[in-house]
PDB file of C-alpha atoms and ligand atoms in Angstrom:
ATOM      1  CA  MET A   9     -21.217  -5.955  17.452  1.00  0.00           C
ATOM      2  CA  GLU A  10     -21.442  -8.027  20.602  1.00  0.00           C
ATOM      3  CA  ASN A  11     -20.190 -11.460  19.687  1.00  0.00           C
ATOM      4  CA  LEU A  12     -17.698 -12.729  17.170  1.00  0.00           C
ATOM      5  CA  GLU A  13     -18.912 -15.402  14.752  1.00  0.00           C
ATOM      6  CA  ILE A  14     -16.072 -17.880  14.545  1.00  0.00           C
ATOM      7  CA  PRO A  15     -16.564 -20.835  12.196  1.00  0.00           C
ATOM      8  CA  LYS A  16     -15.096 -24.259  12.783  1.00  0.00           C
ATOM      9  CA  GLY A  17     -12.710 -24.889   9.920  1.00  0.00           C
ATOM     10  CA  THR A  18      -9.216 -24.380   8.613  1.00  0.00           C
ATOM     11  CA  LYS A  19      -6.988 -21.556   9.758  1.00  0.00           C
ATOM     12  CA  SER A  20      -7.683 -19.707   6.475  1.00  0.00           C
ATOM     13  CA  GLU A  21     -11.429 -20.086   6.926  1.00  0.00           C
ATOM     14  CA  ILE A  22     -11.216 -18.678  10.433  1.00  0.00           C
ATOM     15  CA  TYR A  23      -9.080 -15.714   9.310  1.00  0.00           C
ATOM     16  CA  ALA A  24     -11.420 -15.106   6.361  1.00  0.00           C
ATOM     17  CA  ALA A  25     -14.413 -14.950   8.704  1.00  0.00           C
ATOM     18  CA  LEU A  26     -12.561 -12.847  11.249  1.00  0.00           C
ATOM     19  CA  LEU A  27     -11.179 -10.170   8.937  1.00  0.00           C
ATOM     20  CA  PRO A  28     -14.484  -8.421   8.086  1.00  0.00           C
ATOM     21  CA  GLN A  29     -15.546  -8.598  11.726  1.00  0.00           C
ATOM     22  CA  ILE A  30     -12.332  -6.986  12.920  1.00  0.00           C
ATOM     23  CA  THR A  31     -12.655  -4.377  10.175  1.00  0.00           C
ATOM     24  CA  ALA A  32     -16.209  -3.659  11.355  1.00  0.00           C
ATOM     25  CA  LEU A  33     -15.022  -3.395  14.965  1.00  0.00           C
ATOM     26  CA  THR A  34     -12.223  -0.971  14.169  1.00  0.00           C
ATOM     27  CA  GLU A  35     -13.304   1.119  11.178  1.00  0.00           C
ATOM     28  CA  GLY A  36     -15.693   3.365  13.095  1.00  0.00           C
ATOM     29  CA  GLU A  37     -13.159   3.939  15.869  1.00  0.00           C
ATOM     30  CA  SER A  38     -10.141   6.210  15.597  1.00  0.00           C
ATOM     31  CA  ASP A  39      -8.656   5.446  19.022  1.00  0.00           C
ATOM     32  CA  PRO A  40      -5.629   3.156  18.639  1.00  0.00           C
ATOM     33  CA  VAL A  41      -5.826   1.725  22.169  1.00  0.00           C
ATOM     34  CA  ALA A  42      -9.437   0.650  21.654  1.00  0.00           C
ATOM     35  CA  ASN A  43      -8.600  -0.952  18.317  1.00  0.00           C
ATOM     36  CA  MET A  44      -5.445  -2.713  19.502  1.00  0.00           C
ATOM     37  CA  ALA A  45      -7.411  -4.051  22.485  1.00  0.00           C
ATOM     38  CA  ASN A  46     -10.209  -5.458  20.328  1.00  0.00           C
ATOM     39  CA  ILE A  47      -7.825  -6.929  17.738  1.00  0.00           C
ATOM     40  CA  SER A  48      -5.929  -8.721  20.526  1.00  0.00           C
ATOM     41  CA  ALA A  49      -9.145 -10.038  22.065  1.00  0.00           C
ATOM     42  CA  ALA A  50     -10.581 -11.175  18.705  1.00  0.00           C
ATOM     43  CA  LEU A  51      -7.432 -13.087  17.719  1.00  0.00           C
ATOM     44  CA  ARG A  52      -7.133 -14.764  21.092  1.00  0.00           C
ATOM     45  CA  GLU A  53     -10.804 -15.723  21.129  1.00  0.00           C
ATOM     46  CA  ALA A  54     -10.719 -17.085  17.580  1.00  0.00           C
ATOM     47  CA  PHE A  55      -7.548 -19.149  17.883  1.00  0.00           C
ATOM     48  CA  GLY A  56      -6.957 -19.636  21.604  1.00  0.00           C
ATOM     49  CA  PHE A  57      -3.396 -18.304  21.345  1.00  0.00           C
ATOM     50  CA  TRP A  58      -1.398 -18.141  24.581  1.00  0.00           C
ATOM     51  CA  TRP A  59      -0.601 -14.420  24.296  1.00  0.00           C
ATOM     52  CA  VAL A  60      -1.667 -11.786  21.760  1.00  0.00           C
ATOM     53  CA  GLY A  61      -0.753  -8.131  21.981  1.00  0.00           C
ATOM     54  CA  PHE A  62       0.916  -5.022  20.705  1.00  0.00           C
ATOM     55  CA  TYR A  63       4.217  -3.382  21.517  1.00  0.00           C
ATOM     56  CA  ILE A  64       4.258   0.308  20.581  1.00  0.00           C
ATOM     57  CA  VAL A  65       7.297   2.313  19.419  1.00  0.00           C
ATOM     58  CA  ARG A  66       7.803   5.069  22.008  1.00  0.00           C
ATOM     59  CA  ALA A  67      10.524   7.680  22.501  1.00  0.00           C
ATOM     60  CA  ASP A  68      12.615   7.060  25.625  1.00  0.00           C
ATOM     61  CA  SER A  69      16.064   7.553  27.119  1.00  0.00           C
ATOM     62  CA  SER A  70      17.560   4.340  25.680  1.00  0.00           C
ATOM     63  CA  PRO A  71      20.693   4.640  23.474  1.00  0.00           C
ATOM     64  CA  PHE A  72      18.528   4.275  20.344  1.00  0.00           C
ATOM     65  CA  GLY A  73      16.108   6.930  21.616  1.00  0.00           C
ATOM     66  CA  LYS A  74      13.069   4.691  21.151  1.00  0.00           C
ATOM     67  CA  SER A  75      11.904   1.331  22.475  1.00  0.00           C
ATOM     68  CA  LEU A  76       8.948  -0.981  22.114  1.00  0.00           C
ATOM     69  CA  VAL A  77       6.603  -0.505  25.065  1.00  0.00           C
ATOM     70  CA  LEU A  78       3.862  -2.949  26.024  1.00  0.00           C
ATOM     71  CA  GLY A  79       0.453  -1.935  24.680  1.00  0.00           C
ATOM     72  CA  PRO A  80      -2.993  -3.552  24.758  1.00  0.00           C
ATOM     73  CA  PHE A  81      -2.790  -7.344  25.009  1.00  0.00           C
ATOM     74  CA  GLN A  82      -4.630 -10.494  26.039  1.00  0.00           C
ATOM     75  CA  GLY A  83      -2.880 -13.114  28.112  1.00  0.00           C
ATOM     76  CA  PRO A  84      -0.487 -13.357  31.039  1.00  0.00           C
ATOM     77  CA  VAL A  85       1.568 -10.346  32.187  1.00  0.00           C
ATOM     78  CA  ALA A  86       4.516  -9.597  29.899  1.00  0.00           C
ATOM     79  CA  CYS A  87       7.814  -7.691  29.641  1.00  0.00           C
ATOM     80  CA  THR A  88       7.103  -3.968  29.380  1.00  0.00           C
ATOM     81  CA  ARG A  89      10.018  -2.623  27.333  1.00  0.00           C
ATOM     82  CA  ILE A  90      12.019  -4.136  24.446  1.00  0.00           C
ATOM     83  CA  ALA A  91      15.075  -2.466  22.887  1.00  0.00           C
ATOM     84  CA  TYR A  92      15.553  -1.888  19.140  1.00  0.00           C
ATOM     85  CA  GLY A  93      16.830  -5.094  17.537  1.00  0.00           C
ATOM     86  CA  ARG A  94      16.313  -7.217  20.663  1.00  0.00           C
ATOM     87  CA  GLY A  95      14.281 -10.395  20.773  1.00  0.00           C
ATOM     88  CA  VAL A  96      11.768 -11.359  18.129  1.00  0.00           C
ATOM     89  CA  CYS A  97       9.808  -8.114  18.507  1.00  0.00           C
ATOM     90  CA  GLY A  98      12.859  -5.869  18.300  1.00  0.00           C
ATOM     91  CA  THR A  99      14.088  -7.821  15.257  1.00  0.00           C
ATOM     92  CA  SER A 100      10.756  -7.395  13.458  1.00  0.00           C
ATOM     93  CA  TRP A 101      10.891  -3.646  14.189  1.00  0.00           C
ATOM     94  CA  LYS A 102      14.518  -3.267  13.042  1.00  0.00           C
ATOM     95  CA  GLU A 103      14.180  -5.407   9.915  1.00  0.00           C
ATOM     96  CA  GLU A 104      10.687  -4.071   9.136  1.00  0.00           C
ATOM     97  CA  ARG A 105       9.331  -7.513   8.387  1.00  0.00           C
ATOM     98  CA  THR A 106       7.220 -10.277   9.807  1.00  0.00           C
ATOM     99  CA  VAL A 107       9.272 -12.783  11.813  1.00  0.00           C
ATOM    100  CA  ILE A 108       8.023 -16.353  12.269  1.00  0.00           C
ATOM    101  CA  VAL A 109       9.729 -18.427  14.967  1.00  0.00           C
ATOM    102  CA  PRO A 110       8.800 -22.141  14.922  1.00  0.00           C
ATOM    103  CA  ASP A 111      10.742 -22.832  18.143  1.00  0.00           C
ATOM    104  CA  VAL A 112      11.639 -19.911  20.395  1.00  0.00           C
ATOM    105  CA  GLU A 113      14.543 -21.829  21.938  1.00  0.00           C
ATOM    106  CA  GLN A 114      16.243 -21.801  18.535  1.00  0.00           C
ATOM    107  CA  PHE A 115      15.926 -18.018  18.083  1.00  0.00           C
ATOM    108  CA  PRO A 116      19.085 -16.248  19.313  1.00  0.00           C
ATOM    109  CA  GLY A 117      18.156 -13.479  21.747  1.00  0.00           C
ATOM    110  CA  HIS A 118      14.544 -14.515  22.159  1.00  0.00           C
ATOM    111  CA  ILE A 119      13.063 -12.725  25.177  1.00  0.00           C
ATOM    112  CA  ALA A 120      11.216 -15.250  27.313  1.00  0.00           C
ATOM    113  CA  CYS A 121       8.347 -13.405  28.953  1.00  0.00           C
ATOM    114  CA  SER A 122       6.792 -16.775  29.703  1.00  0.00           C
ATOM    115  CA  SER A 123       8.441 -20.188  29.809  1.00  0.00           C
ATOM    116  CA  LEU A 124       5.238 -21.663  28.333  1.00  0.00           C
ATOM    117  CA  SER A 125       5.664 -19.804  25.059  1.00  0.00           C
ATOM    118  CA  LYS A 126       6.993 -22.203  22.410  1.00  0.00           C
ATOM    119  CA  SER A 127       6.499 -20.503  19.029  1.00  0.00           C
ATOM    120  CA  GLU A 128       5.847 -16.960  17.950  1.00  0.00           C
ATOM    121  CA  ILE A 129       4.969 -14.585  15.095  1.00  0.00           C
ATOM    122  CA  VAL A 130       5.631 -10.847  15.124  1.00  0.00           C
ATOM    123  CA  VAL A 131       4.082  -8.611  12.461  1.00  0.00           C
ATOM    124  CA  PRO A 132       5.070  -4.949  12.114  1.00  0.00           C
ATOM    125  CA  VAL A 133       2.491  -2.177  11.871  1.00  0.00           C
ATOM    126  CA  PHE A 134       3.413   0.567   9.396  1.00  0.00           C
ATOM    127  CA  ARG A 135       2.283   4.161   9.239  1.00  0.00           C
ATOM    128  CA  ASN A 136       3.675   6.464   6.556  1.00  0.00           C
ATOM    129  CA  GLY A 137       6.358   3.893   5.822  1.00  0.00           C
ATOM    130  CA  GLU A 138       7.601   3.632   9.433  1.00  0.00           C
ATOM    131  CA  VAL A 139       7.096   0.888  11.981  1.00  0.00           C
ATOM    132  CA  THR A 140       4.908   2.337  14.746  1.00  0.00           C
ATOM    133  CA  ALA A 141       4.097  -0.885  16.606  1.00  0.00           C
ATOM    134  CA  VAL A 142       4.336  -4.656  16.310  1.00  0.00           C
ATOM    135  CA  LEU A 143       1.706  -7.322  16.829  1.00  0.00           C
ATOM    136  CA  ASP A 144       3.174 -10.230  18.805  1.00  0.00           C
ATOM    137  CA  ILE A 145       1.446 -13.604  19.062  1.00  0.00           C
ATOM    138  CA  ASP A 146       2.785 -16.429  21.206  1.00  0.00           C
ATOM    139  CA  SER A 147       1.693 -20.049  21.129  1.00  0.00           C
ATOM    140  CA  ALA A 148       2.143 -22.657  23.851  1.00  0.00           C
ATOM    141  CA  GLU A 149       2.893 -25.183  21.091  1.00  0.00           C
ATOM    142  CA  LEU A 150       5.784 -25.506  18.648  1.00  0.00           C
ATOM    143  CA  ASN A 151       5.395 -24.675  14.921  1.00  0.00           C
ATOM    144  CA  THR A 152       2.075 -22.870  15.232  1.00  0.00           C
ATOM    145  CA  PHE A 153       2.657 -20.109  12.669  1.00  0.00           C
ATOM    146  CA  ASP A 154       3.238 -20.250   8.916  1.00  0.00           C
ATOM    147  CA  GLU A 155       2.727 -18.273   5.715  1.00  0.00           C
ATOM    148  CA  THR A 156      -1.056 -18.431   6.150  1.00  0.00           C
ATOM    149  CA  ASP A 157      -0.785 -16.501   9.428  1.00  0.00           C
ATOM    150  CA  ARG A 158       1.672 -14.055   7.899  1.00  0.00           C
ATOM    151  CA  THR A 159      -0.572 -13.309   4.910  1.00  0.00           C
ATOM    152  CA  TRP A 160      -3.751 -12.841   6.914  1.00  0.00           C
ATOM    153  CA  LEU A 161      -2.197 -10.905   9.793  1.00  0.00           C
ATOM    154  CA  GLU A 162      -0.405  -8.521   7.416  1.00  0.00           C
ATOM    155  CA  LYS A 163      -3.693  -8.001   5.575  1.00  0.00           C
ATOM    156  CA  LEU A 164      -5.534  -7.439   8.841  1.00  0.00           C
ATOM    157  CA  LEU A 165      -3.033  -4.858  10.076  1.00  0.00           C
ATOM    158  CA  SER A 166      -3.020  -2.971   6.800  1.00  0.00           C
ATOM    159  CA  SER A 167      -6.801  -2.602   6.829  1.00  0.00           C
ATOM    160  CA  ALA A 168      -7.467  -1.928  10.521  1.00  0.00           C
ATOM    161  CA  ILE A 169      -6.789   1.441  12.123  1.00  0.00           C
ATOM    162  CA  VAL A 170      -4.069   0.738  14.634  1.00  0.00           C
ATOM    163  CA  LEU A 171      -1.462   3.439  15.145  1.00  0.00           C
TER     164      LEU A 171
HETATM  165  N1  LIG B 204       9.161 -13.116  23.052  1.00  0.00           N
HETATM  166  C1  LIG B 204       9.139 -11.729  22.669  1.00  0.00           C
HETATM  167  C2  LIG B 204       8.919 -10.831  23.854  1.00  0.00           C
HETATM  168  C3  LIG B 204       7.521 -10.478  24.100  1.00  0.00           C
HETATM  169  S1  LIG B 204       6.618 -11.668  24.808  1.00  0.00           S
HETATM  170  O1  LIG B 204       6.697 -12.945  24.151  1.00  0.00           O
HETATM  171  C4  LIG B 204       5.037 -11.246  25.114  1.00  0.00           C
HETATM  172  C5  LIG B 204      10.445 -11.351  21.950  1.00  0.00           C
HETATM  173  O2  LIG B 204      11.399 -12.130  21.924  1.00  0.00           O
HETATM  174  O3  LIG B 204      10.502 -10.266  21.418  1.00  0.00           O
END
C-alpha cells in the first residue's frame, strides 16, 4: 500500500475506512516498531491530530521498576519517560483503561509536553492481559475525543500487531 484512502465524512466513517487499511499495513509485519510507526502516521494523516504516538512499558531503575518510554510517534518532540501512575499516560497504564481528557488543564498531574495540547486520549495496548504500551493522541483543540474514538481505537489496537 502506498497511499491511504481517507473519505470525507464523520469521525466514524473515517475510522471505518481506516481500520481495514491499518490492518492491511500491519498484519503482514511482525516488527512492533514498524507497526507503531505506521499506525501513528495513519492516524495523524487521517485526522490531523497534533501528536500521535506510543509510549512503551520498559524495565528501568525507577522505584516501580518500569516506566513508559517514548516509542514511534508523529508530531513535535515529546517527553521521553513517564512514571507509573503519572500523567494521563501513566494513569491509563496503572488503571488499565482508556482515559479521555476533554481539557488537559483540568486533569490533575497532566504532563504538558507541549503547551499547544488541549485535549487528549490514551488507550492501553494489552498483550497476555498486561499493558505493554499506550497509544497517546493529543489535540490542539478542547473536547476532541469521545466514545467514538475510544471504541474505534480500542478495536484498532486489538486487531493490529503492536507489542
Ligand atoms: N500529556 C501526556 C504526556 C505525553 S505527551 O502529551 C506526548 C500525559 O499527561 O501523560
